[in-house]
């Protein structure tokens, strides 16, 4: 199974920290933020990784290389400009293959069990996506989608349990069949269309999940990861 780490964002809310350093390389607990994903993916036996990048992407390649230092193999999907989530994934499809794959946002800190998600990928069975959902954080109280009792997701957060998309999911390549590569495209419209057909499942993660989107949350992530590094 392959996994993709999304690392092409500019990190506007983190400026000036991200003016000279891409957000995935900001230090957290003695590692670049993206390094924790790579380490956890490797521990789950997922060692073929794709990383997309745009802003200061050459720094990401210089820091991570071919992945050997982490025990993984990294291929890079280079974007001249950030292509949004769906556009970035569609552009990277030739590197991801024909089987379902895992995607994780590069700017979150989490203890999600990637081993379980790898198992989800093997049993999509007609489902186009399986998303990790978390309780609605204070900065996003309305939530994104509703988790229904049968494990499917609804576009209406008022249906079932209102939760926030964690930026972590398993996708079938068919979800991106009509998304042209090398062009910006958002993921949410694709997911909503698939949800309307009952083809998106989800699960609630109750462990650690932190959207490292501000300098304050970066400091919080650093404090948490300092304990992991011991």
XYZ file of C-alpha atoms in Angstrom:
230
model
C 0.000 0.000 0.000
C 1.153 3.530 -0.763
C 0.566 6.707 1.205
C 0.664 10.347 0.195
C 1.571 13.220 2.504
C 0.198 16.576 1.387
C 2.917 19.191 1.778
C 2.296 21.785 -0.929
C 0.543 24.484 1.114
C 2.009 27.957 1.613
C 1.204 28.125 5.345
C -0.087 31.694 5.240
C -1.362 31.647 8.834
C 2.095 30.643 10.038
C 3.964 33.567 8.520
C 6.638 34.776 9.064
C 7.786 31.286 10.139
C 6.888 29.886 6.725
C 8.407 32.684 4.682
C 11.715 30.816 4.563
C 10.763 27.346 5.778
C 7.957 25.177 4.373
C 5.436 24.375 7.097
C 6.053 20.577 6.990
C 9.677 21.214 7.980
C 8.947 23.345 11.038
C 10.544 21.638 14.054
C 8.252 19.722 16.388
C 9.750 17.671 19.198
C 13.150 17.473 17.556
C 11.830 16.359 14.160
C 10.328 18.191 11.202
C 6.531 18.085 11.573
C 6.272 15.835 8.512
C 8.820 13.484 10.044
C 6.304 12.231 12.611
C 3.982 11.096 9.814
C 6.830 9.339 8.049
C 7.927 7.631 11.249
C 4.384 6.442 12.083
C 3.715 5.263 8.529
C 6.954 3.273 8.545
C 5.997 1.712 11.890
C 2.705 0.627 10.311
C 4.574 -1.083 7.478
C 3.666 1.587 4.908
C 6.997 2.385 3.312
C 6.179 3.596 -0.217
C 5.385 7.282 0.154
C 4.559 10.144 -2.170
C 5.012 13.739 -1.037
C 3.759 16.659 -3.080
C 5.253 20.091 -2.716
C 5.199 23.567 -4.183
C 6.327 26.369 -1.848
C 10.040 25.905 -1.052
C 9.720 22.298 -2.103
C 13.413 21.927 -2.767
C 13.957 22.262 0.967
C 11.629 19.323 1.607
C 13.531 17.135 -0.842
C 16.869 18.197 0.611
C 15.731 17.427 4.166
C 14.045 14.073 3.500
C 15.946 12.778 0.484
C 14.839 9.381 -0.734
C 13.503 8.459 2.699
C 16.201 5.941 3.527
C 16.971 7.639 6.846
C 13.389 6.879 7.904
C 13.285 3.380 6.436
C 10.911 4.377 3.623
C 11.004 5.168 -0.088
C 9.858 8.666 -1.059
C 8.753 9.817 -4.498
C 8.015 13.494 -5.011
C 5.157 15.069 -6.929
C 6.377 18.555 -7.793
C 3.811 21.293 -8.326
C 4.726 24.648 -9.843
C 1.894 26.112 -7.791
C -0.207 24.467 -5.107
C -3.021 22.555 -6.796
C -5.387 22.170 -3.812
C -5.982 18.705 -2.375
C -7.825 16.970 -5.227
C -5.620 18.545 -7.873
C -2.509 17.470 -6.031
C -3.743 13.907 -5.609
C -4.883 13.658 -9.251
C -1.457 14.865 -10.381
C 0.265 12.268 -8.184
C -1.905 9.315 -9.299
C 0.805 7.868 -11.602
C 3.000 7.542 -8.504
C 0.220 6.111 -6.342
C -0.843 3.210 -8.552
C -4.205 1.577 -9.159
C -4.970 0.359 -5.627
C -6.557 2.366 -2.803
C -4.078 4.585 -0.996
C -3.827 6.601 2.203
C -3.542 10.387 2.265
C -2.628 12.532 5.269
C -2.295 16.288 5.591
C 1.288 17.211 6.342
C 0.304 19.923 8.832
C -1.389 17.853 11.541
C 0.018 16.032 14.548
C -1.819 12.832 15.373
C -1.586 9.368 16.869
C -4.004 7.826 14.344
C -3.234 4.135 13.828
C -2.187 3.876 10.191
C -2.202 0.078 10.468
C -5.979 0.139 10.852
C -6.323 2.492 7.904
C -4.266 0.136 5.768
C -6.805 -2.561 6.604
C -9.628 -0.205 5.611
C -7.968 0.253 2.239
C -8.127 -3.473 1.604
C -11.873 -3.599 2.223
C -13.344 -0.493 0.589
C -15.677 -2.772 -1.432
C -17.409 -0.198 -3.623
C -16.682 2.697 -1.304
C -14.685 5.523 -2.854
C -13.322 6.982 0.376
C -13.012 6.278 4.091
C -12.321 9.365 6.203
C -10.969 9.839 9.698
C -13.188 12.214 11.658
C -12.536 14.001 14.938
C -14.613 15.926 17.458
C -15.212 19.486 16.318
C -12.376 21.711 17.570
C -13.016 25.134 19.057
C -11.923 26.845 15.847
C -14.417 24.793 13.770
C -17.490 24.152 15.950
C -19.947 23.518 13.112
C -18.133 20.427 11.850
C -17.806 19.154 8.284
C -19.910 16.010 7.910
C -22.289 13.804 9.839
C -21.254 10.262 10.809
C -24.255 7.957 10.486
C -24.955 4.861 12.546
C -24.075 2.572 9.619
C -20.611 4.118 9.242
C -21.413 6.206 6.191
C -20.868 9.962 6.087
C -23.511 12.556 5.277
C -22.868 15.966 3.744
C -25.085 17.428 6.475
C -23.260 17.697 9.823
C -26.662 17.644 11.531
C -27.166 14.043 10.408
C -25.881 11.515 12.913
C -22.854 12.845 14.809
C -21.388 16.154 13.670
C -17.617 15.769 13.237
C -14.660 17.443 11.548
C -12.615 15.852 8.779
C -9.122 15.165 10.114
C -7.403 15.514 6.748
C -6.644 11.789 6.842
C -8.347 9.248 4.634
C -8.168 6.252 2.353
C -9.190 6.814 -1.264
C -9.903 4.713 -4.296
C -8.261 6.166 -7.424
C -11.684 6.153 -9.106
C -12.701 9.104 -6.911
C -10.336 11.245 -8.989
C -11.139 9.755 -12.399
C -12.654 13.000 -13.699
C -10.179 15.354 -12.025
C -7.574 16.591 -14.517
C -3.966 16.569 -13.338
C -1.874 19.728 -13.046
C -4.939 21.885 -12.396
C -6.216 23.199 -9.044
C -9.185 21.238 -7.698
C -10.750 20.996 -4.251
C -11.474 17.698 -2.537
C -14.733 18.631 -0.796
C -16.935 18.648 -3.952
C -15.724 15.156 -4.886
C -16.426 13.860 -1.400
C -19.871 15.448 -1.251
C -20.864 13.933 -4.587
C -19.692 10.497 -3.441
C -21.491 10.915 -0.097
C -24.710 11.664 -1.963
C -24.312 8.209 -3.543
C -23.603 6.589 -0.172
C -20.021 5.780 -1.146
C -18.019 7.464 1.621
C -17.456 5.864 5.002
C -15.876 7.261 8.114
C -14.645 6.553 11.592
C -14.280 8.692 14.692
C -10.797 9.133 16.105
C -10.833 10.026 19.792
C -7.074 10.196 20.312
C -4.631 12.967 19.542
C -5.293 15.207 16.577
C -3.977 18.741 16.312
C -4.262 21.021 13.305
C -0.914 22.823 13.395
C -2.217 25.927 11.689
C -1.026 28.725 13.965
C 2.120 29.594 15.857
C 0.299 28.823 19.109
C -0.663 25.345 17.928
C 2.876 24.783 16.688
C 4.097 25.407 20.245
C 1.432 22.995 21.532
C 2.524 20.351 19.025
C 6.145 20.813 20.035
C 5.290 20.274 23.706
C 3.381 17.068 22.895
C 6.063 15.659 20.611
C 8.804 16.399 23.131
C 7.291 13.564 25.192
C 7.229 11.250 22.144
C 10.906 11.921 21.536
C 11.942 10.732 25.009
